[in-house]
mmCIF file of C-alpha atoms in Angstrom:
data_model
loop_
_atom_site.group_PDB
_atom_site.id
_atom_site.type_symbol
_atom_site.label_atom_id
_atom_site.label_comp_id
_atom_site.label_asym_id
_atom_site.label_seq_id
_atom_site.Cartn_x
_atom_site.Cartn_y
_atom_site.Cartn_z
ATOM 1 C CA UNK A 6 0.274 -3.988 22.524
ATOM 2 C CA UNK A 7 0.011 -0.461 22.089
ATOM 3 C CA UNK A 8 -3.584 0.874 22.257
ATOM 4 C CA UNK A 9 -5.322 2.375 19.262
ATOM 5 C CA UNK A 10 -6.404 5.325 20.822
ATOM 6 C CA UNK A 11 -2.256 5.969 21.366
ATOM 7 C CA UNK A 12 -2.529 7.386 17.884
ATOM 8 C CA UNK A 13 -4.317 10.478 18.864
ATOM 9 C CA UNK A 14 -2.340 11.441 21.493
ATOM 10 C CA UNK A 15 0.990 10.739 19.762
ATOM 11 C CA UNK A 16 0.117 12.272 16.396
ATOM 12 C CA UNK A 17 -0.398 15.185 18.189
ATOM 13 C CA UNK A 18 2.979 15.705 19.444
ATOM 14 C CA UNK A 19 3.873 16.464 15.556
ATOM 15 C CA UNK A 20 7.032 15.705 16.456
ATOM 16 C CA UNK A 21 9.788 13.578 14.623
ATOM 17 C CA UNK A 22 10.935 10.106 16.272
ATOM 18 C CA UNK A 23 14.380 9.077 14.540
ATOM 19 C CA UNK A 24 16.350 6.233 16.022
ATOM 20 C CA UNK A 25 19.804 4.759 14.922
ATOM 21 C CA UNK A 26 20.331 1.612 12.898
ATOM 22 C CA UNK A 27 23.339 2.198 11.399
ATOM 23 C CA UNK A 28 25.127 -0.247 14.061
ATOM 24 C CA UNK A 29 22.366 -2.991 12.891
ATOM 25 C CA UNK A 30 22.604 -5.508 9.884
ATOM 26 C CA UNK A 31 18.918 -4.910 8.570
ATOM 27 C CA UNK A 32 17.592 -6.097 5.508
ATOM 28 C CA UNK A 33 14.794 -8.878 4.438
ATOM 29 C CA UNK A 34 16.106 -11.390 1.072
ATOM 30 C CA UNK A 35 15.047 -14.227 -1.137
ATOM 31 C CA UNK A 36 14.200 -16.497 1.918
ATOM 32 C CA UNK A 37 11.139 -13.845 2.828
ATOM 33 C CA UNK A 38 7.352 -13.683 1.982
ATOM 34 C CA UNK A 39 8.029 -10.174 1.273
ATOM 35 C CA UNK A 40 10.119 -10.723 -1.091
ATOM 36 C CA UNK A 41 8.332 -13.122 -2.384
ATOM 37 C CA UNK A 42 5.098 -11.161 -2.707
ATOM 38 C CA UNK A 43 5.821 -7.702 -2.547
ATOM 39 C CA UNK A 44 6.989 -6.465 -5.832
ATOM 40 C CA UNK A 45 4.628 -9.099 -7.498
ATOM 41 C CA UNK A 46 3.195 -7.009 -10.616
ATOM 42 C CA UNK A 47 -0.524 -8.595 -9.354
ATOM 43 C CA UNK A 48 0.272 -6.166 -6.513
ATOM 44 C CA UNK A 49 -1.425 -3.112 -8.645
ATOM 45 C CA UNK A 50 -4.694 -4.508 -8.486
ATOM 46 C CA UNK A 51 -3.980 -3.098 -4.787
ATOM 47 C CA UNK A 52 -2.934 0.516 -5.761
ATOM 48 C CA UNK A 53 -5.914 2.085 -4.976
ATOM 49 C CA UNK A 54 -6.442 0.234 -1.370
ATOM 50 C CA UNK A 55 -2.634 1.180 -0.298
ATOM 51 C CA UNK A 56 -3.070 5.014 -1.726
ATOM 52 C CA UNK A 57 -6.598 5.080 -0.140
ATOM 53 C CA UNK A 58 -6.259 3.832 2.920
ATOM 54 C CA UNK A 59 -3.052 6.139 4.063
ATOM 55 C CA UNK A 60 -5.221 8.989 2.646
ATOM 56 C CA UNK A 61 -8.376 8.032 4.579
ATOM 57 C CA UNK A 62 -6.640 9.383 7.918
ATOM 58 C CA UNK A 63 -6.210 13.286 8.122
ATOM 59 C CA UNK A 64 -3.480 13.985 9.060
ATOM 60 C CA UNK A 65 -1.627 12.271 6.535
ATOM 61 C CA UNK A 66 -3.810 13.128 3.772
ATOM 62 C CA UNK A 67 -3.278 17.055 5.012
ATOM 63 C CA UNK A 68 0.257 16.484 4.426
ATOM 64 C CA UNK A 69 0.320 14.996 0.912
ATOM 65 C CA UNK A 70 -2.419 18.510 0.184
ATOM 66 C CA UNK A 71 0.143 20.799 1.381
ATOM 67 C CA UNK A 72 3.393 18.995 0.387
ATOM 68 C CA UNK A 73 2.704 17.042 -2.769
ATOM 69 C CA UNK A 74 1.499 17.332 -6.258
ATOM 70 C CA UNK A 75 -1.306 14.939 -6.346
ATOM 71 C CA UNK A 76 -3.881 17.486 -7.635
ATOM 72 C CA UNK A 77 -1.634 18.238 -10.450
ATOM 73 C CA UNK A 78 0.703 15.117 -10.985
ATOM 74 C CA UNK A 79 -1.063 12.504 -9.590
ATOM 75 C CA UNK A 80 0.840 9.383 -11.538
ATOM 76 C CA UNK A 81 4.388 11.359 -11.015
ATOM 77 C CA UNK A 82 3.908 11.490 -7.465
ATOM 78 C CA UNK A 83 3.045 7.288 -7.761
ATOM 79 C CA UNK A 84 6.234 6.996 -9.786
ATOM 80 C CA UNK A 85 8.413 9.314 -8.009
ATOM 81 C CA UNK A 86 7.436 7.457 -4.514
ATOM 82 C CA UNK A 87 6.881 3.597 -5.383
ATOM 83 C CA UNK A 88 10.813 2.850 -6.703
ATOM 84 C CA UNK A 89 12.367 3.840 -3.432
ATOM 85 C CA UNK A 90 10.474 2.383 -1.426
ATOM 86 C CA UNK A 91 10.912 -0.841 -3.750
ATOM 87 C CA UNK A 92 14.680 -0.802 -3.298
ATOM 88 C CA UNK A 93 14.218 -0.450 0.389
ATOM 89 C CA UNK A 94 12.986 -4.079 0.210
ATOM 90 C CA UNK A 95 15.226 -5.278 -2.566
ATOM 91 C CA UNK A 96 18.528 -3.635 -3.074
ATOM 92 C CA UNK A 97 21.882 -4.670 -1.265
ATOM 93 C CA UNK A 98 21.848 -0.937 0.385
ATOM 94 C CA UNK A 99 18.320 -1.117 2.236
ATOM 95 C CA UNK A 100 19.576 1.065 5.403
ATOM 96 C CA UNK A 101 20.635 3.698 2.234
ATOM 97 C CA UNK A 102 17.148 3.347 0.318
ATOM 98 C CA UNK A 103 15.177 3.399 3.853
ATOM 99 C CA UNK A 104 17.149 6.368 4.949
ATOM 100 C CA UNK A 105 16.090 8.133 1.503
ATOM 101 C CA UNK A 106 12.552 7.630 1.616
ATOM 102 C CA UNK A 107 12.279 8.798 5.817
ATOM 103 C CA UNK A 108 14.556 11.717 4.477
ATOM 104 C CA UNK A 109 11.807 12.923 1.464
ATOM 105 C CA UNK A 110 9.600 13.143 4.894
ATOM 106 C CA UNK A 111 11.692 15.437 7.031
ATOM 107 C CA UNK A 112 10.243 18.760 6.370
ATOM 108 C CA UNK A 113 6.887 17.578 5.878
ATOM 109 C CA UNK A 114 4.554 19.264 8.643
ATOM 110 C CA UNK A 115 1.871 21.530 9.224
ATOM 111 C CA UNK A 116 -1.813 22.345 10.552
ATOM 112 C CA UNK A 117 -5.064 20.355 9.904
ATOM 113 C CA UNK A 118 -8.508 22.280 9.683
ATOM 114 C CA UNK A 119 -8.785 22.522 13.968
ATOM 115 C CA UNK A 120 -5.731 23.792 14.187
ATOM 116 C CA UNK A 121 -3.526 20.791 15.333
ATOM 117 C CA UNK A 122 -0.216 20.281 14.108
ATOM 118 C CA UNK A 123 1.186 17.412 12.308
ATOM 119 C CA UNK A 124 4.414 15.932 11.502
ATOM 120 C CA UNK A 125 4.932 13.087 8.727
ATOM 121 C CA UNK A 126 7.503 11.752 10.734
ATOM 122 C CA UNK A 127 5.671 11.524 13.925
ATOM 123 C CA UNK A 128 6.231 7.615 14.679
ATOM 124 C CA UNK A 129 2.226 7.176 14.957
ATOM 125 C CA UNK A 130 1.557 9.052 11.475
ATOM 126 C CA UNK A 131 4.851 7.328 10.277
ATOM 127 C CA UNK A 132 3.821 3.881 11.484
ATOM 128 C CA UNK A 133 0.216 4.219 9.727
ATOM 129 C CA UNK A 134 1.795 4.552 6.303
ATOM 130 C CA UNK A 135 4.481 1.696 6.802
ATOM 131 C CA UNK A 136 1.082 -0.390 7.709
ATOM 132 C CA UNK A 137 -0.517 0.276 4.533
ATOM 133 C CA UNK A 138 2.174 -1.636 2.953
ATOM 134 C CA UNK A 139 1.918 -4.587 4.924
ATOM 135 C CA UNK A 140 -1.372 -4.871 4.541
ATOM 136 C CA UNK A 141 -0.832 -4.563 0.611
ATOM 137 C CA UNK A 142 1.129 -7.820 1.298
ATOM 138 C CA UNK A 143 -1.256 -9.556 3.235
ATOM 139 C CA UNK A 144 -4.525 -8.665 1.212
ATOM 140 C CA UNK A 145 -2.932 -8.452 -2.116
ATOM 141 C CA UNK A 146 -1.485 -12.157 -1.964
ATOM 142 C CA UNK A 147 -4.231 -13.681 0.181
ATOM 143 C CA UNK A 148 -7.034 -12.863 -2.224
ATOM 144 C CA UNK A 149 -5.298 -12.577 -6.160
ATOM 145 C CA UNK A 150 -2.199 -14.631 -5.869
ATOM 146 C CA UNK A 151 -2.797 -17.893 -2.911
ATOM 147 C CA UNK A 152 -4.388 -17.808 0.447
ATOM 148 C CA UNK A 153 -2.143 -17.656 2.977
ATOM 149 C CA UNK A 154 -1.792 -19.815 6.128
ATOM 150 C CA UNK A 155 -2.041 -18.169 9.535
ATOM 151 C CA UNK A 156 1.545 -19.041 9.828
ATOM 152 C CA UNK A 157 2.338 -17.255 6.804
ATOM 153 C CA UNK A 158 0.055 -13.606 7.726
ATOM 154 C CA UNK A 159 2.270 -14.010 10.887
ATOM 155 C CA UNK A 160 5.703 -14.186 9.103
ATOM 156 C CA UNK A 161 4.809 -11.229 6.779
ATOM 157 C CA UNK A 162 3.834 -9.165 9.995
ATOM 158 C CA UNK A 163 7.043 -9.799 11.168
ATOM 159 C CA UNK A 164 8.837 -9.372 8.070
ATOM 160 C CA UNK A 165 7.161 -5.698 8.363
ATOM 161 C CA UNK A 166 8.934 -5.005 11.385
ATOM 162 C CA UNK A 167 12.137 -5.668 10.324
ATOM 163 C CA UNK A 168 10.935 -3.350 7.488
ATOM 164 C CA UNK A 169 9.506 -0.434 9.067
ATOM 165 C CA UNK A 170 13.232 -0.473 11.263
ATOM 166 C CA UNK A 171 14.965 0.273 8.121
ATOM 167 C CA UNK A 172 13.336 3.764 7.708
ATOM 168 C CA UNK A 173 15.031 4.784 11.173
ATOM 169 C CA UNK A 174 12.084 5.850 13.155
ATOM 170 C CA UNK A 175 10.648 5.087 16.366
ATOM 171 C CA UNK A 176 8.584 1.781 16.575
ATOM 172 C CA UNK A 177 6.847 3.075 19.415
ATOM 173 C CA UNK A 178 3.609 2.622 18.119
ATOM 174 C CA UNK A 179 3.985 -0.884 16.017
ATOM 175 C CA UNK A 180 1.647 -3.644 17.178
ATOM 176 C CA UNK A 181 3.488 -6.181 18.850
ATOM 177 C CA UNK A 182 2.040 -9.191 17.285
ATOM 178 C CA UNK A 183 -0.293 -9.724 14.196
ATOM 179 C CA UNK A 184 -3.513 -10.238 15.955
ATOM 180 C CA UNK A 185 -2.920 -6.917 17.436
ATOM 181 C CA UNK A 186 -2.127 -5.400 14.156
ATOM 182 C CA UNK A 187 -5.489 -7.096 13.213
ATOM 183 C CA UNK A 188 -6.590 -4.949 15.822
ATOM 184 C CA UNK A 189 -5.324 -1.849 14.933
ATOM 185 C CA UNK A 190 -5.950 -2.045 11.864
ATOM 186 C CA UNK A 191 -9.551 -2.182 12.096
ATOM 187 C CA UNK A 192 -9.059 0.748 14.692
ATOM 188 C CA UNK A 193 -7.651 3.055 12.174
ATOM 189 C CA UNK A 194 -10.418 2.508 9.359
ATOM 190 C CA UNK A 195 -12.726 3.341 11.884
ATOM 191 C CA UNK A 196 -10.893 6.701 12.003
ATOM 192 C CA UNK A 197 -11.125 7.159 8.407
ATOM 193 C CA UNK A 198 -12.942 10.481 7.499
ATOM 194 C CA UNK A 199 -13.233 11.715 4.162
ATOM 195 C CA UNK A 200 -10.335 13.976 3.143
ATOM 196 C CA UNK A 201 -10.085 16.439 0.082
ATOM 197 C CA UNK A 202 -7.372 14.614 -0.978
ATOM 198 C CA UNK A 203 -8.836 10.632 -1.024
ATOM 199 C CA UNK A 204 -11.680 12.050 -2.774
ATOM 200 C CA UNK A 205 -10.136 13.685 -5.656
ATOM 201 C CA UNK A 206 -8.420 10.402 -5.767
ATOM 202 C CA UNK A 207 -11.262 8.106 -6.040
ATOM 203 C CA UNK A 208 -12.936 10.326 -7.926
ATOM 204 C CA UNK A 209 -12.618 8.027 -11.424
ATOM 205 C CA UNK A 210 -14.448 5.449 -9.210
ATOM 206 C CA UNK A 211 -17.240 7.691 -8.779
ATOM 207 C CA UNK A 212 -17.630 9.860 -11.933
ATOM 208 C CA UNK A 213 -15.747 7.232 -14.258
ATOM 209 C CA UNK A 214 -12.328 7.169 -16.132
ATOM 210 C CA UNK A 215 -11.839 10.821 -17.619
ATOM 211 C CA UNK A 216 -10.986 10.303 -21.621
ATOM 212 C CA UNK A 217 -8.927 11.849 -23.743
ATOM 213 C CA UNK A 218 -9.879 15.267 -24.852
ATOM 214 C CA UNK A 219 -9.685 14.393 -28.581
ATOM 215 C CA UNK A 220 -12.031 11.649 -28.580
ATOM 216 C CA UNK A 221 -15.739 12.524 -29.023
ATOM 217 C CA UNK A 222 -17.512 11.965 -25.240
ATOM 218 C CA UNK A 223 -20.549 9.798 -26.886
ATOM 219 C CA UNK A 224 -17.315 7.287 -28.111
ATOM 220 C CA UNK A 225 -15.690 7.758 -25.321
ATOM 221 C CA UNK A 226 -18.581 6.490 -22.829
ATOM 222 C CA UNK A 227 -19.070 3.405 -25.280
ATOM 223 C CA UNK A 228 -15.123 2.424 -25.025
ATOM 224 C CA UNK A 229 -14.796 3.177 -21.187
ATOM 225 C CA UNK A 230 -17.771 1.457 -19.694
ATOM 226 C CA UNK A 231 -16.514 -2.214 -19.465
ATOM 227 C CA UNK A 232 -13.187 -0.252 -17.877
ATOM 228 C CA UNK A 233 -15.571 1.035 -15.545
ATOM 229 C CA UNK A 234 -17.057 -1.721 -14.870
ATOM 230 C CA UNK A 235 -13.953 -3.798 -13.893
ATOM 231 C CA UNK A 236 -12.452 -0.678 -11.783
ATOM 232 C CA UNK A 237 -16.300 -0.430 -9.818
ATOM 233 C CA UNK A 238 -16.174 -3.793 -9.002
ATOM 234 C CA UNK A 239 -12.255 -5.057 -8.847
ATOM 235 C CA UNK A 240 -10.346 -1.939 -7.152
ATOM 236 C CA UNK A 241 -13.742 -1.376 -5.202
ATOM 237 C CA UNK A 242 -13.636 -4.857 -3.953
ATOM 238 C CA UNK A 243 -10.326 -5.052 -2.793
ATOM 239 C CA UNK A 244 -11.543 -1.647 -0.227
ATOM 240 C CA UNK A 245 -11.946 -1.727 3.609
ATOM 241 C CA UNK A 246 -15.887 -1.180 4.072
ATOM 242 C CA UNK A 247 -14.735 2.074 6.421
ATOM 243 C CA UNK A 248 -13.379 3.476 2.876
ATOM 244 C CA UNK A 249 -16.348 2.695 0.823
ATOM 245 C CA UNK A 250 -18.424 4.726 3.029
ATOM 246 C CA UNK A 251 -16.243 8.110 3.298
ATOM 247 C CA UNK A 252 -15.621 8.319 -0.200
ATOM 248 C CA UNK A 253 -19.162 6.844 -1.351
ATOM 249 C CA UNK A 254 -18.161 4.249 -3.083
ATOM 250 C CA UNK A 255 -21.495 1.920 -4.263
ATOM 251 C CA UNK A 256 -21.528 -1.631 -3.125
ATOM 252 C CA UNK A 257 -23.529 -4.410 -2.863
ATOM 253 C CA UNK A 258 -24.033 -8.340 -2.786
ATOM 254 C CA UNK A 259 -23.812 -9.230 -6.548
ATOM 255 C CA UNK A 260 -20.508 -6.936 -6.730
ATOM 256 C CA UNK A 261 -19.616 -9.169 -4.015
ATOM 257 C CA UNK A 262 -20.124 -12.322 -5.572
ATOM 258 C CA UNK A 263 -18.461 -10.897 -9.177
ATOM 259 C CA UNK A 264 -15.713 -9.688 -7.292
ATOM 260 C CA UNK A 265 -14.910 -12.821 -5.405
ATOM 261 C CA UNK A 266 -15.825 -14.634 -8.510
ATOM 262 C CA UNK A 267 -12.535 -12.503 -10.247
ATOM 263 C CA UNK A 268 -10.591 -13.108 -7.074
ATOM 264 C CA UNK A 269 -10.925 -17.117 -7.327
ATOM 265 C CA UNK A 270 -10.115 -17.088 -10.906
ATOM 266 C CA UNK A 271 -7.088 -14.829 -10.332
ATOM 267 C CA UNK A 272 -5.738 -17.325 -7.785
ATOM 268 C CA UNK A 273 -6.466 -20.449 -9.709
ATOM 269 C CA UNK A 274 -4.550 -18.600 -12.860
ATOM 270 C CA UNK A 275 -1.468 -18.600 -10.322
ATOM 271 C CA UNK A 276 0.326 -21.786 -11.776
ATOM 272 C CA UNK A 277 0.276 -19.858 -15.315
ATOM 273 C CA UNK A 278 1.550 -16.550 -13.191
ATOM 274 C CA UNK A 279 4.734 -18.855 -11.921
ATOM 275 C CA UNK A 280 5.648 -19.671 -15.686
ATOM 276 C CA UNK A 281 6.145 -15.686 -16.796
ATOM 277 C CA UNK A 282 9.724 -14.441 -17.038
ATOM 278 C CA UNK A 283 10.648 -12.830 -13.761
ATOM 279 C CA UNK A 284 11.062 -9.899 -15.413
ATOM 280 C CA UNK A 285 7.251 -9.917 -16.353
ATOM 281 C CA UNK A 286 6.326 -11.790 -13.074
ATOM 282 C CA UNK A 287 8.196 -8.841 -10.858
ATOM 283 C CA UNK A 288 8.492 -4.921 -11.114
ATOM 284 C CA UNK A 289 12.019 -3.818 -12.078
ATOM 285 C CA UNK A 290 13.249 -3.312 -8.964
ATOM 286 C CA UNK A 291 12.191 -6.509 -7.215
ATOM 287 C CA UNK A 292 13.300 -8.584 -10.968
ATOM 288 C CA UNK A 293 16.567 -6.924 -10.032
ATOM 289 C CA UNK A 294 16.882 -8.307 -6.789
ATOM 290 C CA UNK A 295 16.248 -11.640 -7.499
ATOM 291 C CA UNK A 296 18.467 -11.640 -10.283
ATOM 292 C CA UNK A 297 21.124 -10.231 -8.386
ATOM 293 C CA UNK A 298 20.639 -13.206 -5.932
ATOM 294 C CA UNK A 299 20.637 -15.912 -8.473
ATOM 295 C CA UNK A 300 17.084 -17.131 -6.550
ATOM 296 C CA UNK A 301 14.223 -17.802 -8.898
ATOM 297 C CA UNK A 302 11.159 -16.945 -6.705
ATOM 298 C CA UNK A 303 8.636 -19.182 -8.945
ATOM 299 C CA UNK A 304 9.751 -21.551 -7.850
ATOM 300 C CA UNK A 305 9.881 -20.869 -3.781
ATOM 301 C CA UNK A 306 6.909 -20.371 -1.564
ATOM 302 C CA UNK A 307 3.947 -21.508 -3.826
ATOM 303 C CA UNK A 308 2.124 -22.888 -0.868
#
């Protein structure tokens, strides 16, 4: 496999990687975990580890600072950037939707605080943000839906790849296998420092949901504390210690124990899940491409 510490000298290139697949028959369908269990609407009780975790490394969160309109749009940006990357996975023009979304990246670039230059498109920056996915998958499913086999954590890994070459940039820094991603993932939390932009973003974690500005703030704390409550210990729980820490984000043992208390319940409730319409089961985009396929994924892959 590649070594972690690759990423530092690669990201510094700041260069673009782009490779051809237009010669290649690429996509992933109804047969795949990913298909399966990416578009899954129990997937948002990940938002905030997928967002987080991309954000937790500098230069990335530099670029969505300079580039973006988080500080000003924050749920746009979610909705503008979520569907295409959806129908990268599920439409019948995947090399179209994954050329889209690398395109929205082409001009993104600039300087962090020391001076270094950065390129979204650099294949290590690239690579880190494709990996946030796929570990969406993996964490999302294994603790709120049904644990998944070894086997399985493997397929999904390689699923990813297959993935990540639909975008049309260099692989050069993709673990080969999933124990090495396993490795490199816990190599790149380690790297995670706290960035202007993950902590405006956790910042409702911290300081609580804001409420509307017509509602009287004495009301307001009375109706928003059990929301709290669920967000301090649910999306908290589902965060890599490494992230807790930067953005100081309060855990403990008995958050622990409620949150894996949630987290059992949540996968015993999966049965009832698999009897929702797809359309309820599924986000738009994925409902559409099982529908389009005439597969019904309830009943497929239920371990």
């Amino acid at each position: 496999m590649n070594s972690p510490d690759v990423f530092e000298a690669g990201v510094g290139e700041a260069e673009p990687a782009y490779v051809d697949i237009d010669s290649i028959d690429l996509r992933l369908g109804a047969d795949s975990l990913v298909w399966k269990f990416y578009g899954d609407i129990r997937g948002v009780l990940g938002f905030q580890r997928l967002a987080g975790t991309e954000n937790c490394i500098e230069q990335l969160a530099q670029g969505v600072e300079d580039h973006s309109v988080i500080f000003s749009d924050f749920l746009g940006r979610a909705r503008r950037t979520g569907p295409p990357i959806m129908r990268t996975v599920y439409s019948d023009q995947p090399h179209q939707w994954g050329r889209r979304v690398r395109d929205f990246h082409r001009d993104i670039k600039g300087t962090v605080p020391d001076g270094s230059r950065y390129h979204a498109l650099n294949p290590e920056l690239y690579y880190w943000a494709h990996a946030t996915f796929v570990d969406q998958v993996l964490t999302i499913t294994d603790t709120f839906i049904r644990r998944l086999s070894y086997e399985e954590k493997e397929q999904i890994f390689e699923e990813g790849k297959t993935w990540y070459q639909l975008y049309g940039v260099s692989a050069r820094s993709q673990p080969e296998t999933y124990e090495d991603f396993c490795v490199y993932w816990e190599t790149m939390c380690d790297k995670f420092v706290p960035t202007r932009t993950i902590l405006y973003a956790t910042g409702y974690l911290r300081k609580g949901v804001p409420g509307p500005r017509w509602m009287p703030r004495p009301l307001w704390r009375v109706i928003s504390a059990p929301i709290n409550a669920f967000l301090r210990t649910v999306i908290v729980g589902t965060l890599p210690r490494q992230m807790r820490e930067v953005c100081e984000l309060d855990w403990d043992d008995r958050k622990q124990r409620r949150f894996d208390r949630f987290a059992a319940g949540m996968r015993a409730a999966n049965p009832l899940f698999n009897r929702l319409p797809i359309r309820m089961l599924y986000t738009p985009w994925a409902a559409e491409g099982w529908e389009r396929t005439g597969v019904d994924p309830r009943r497929i892959h239920n371990g």
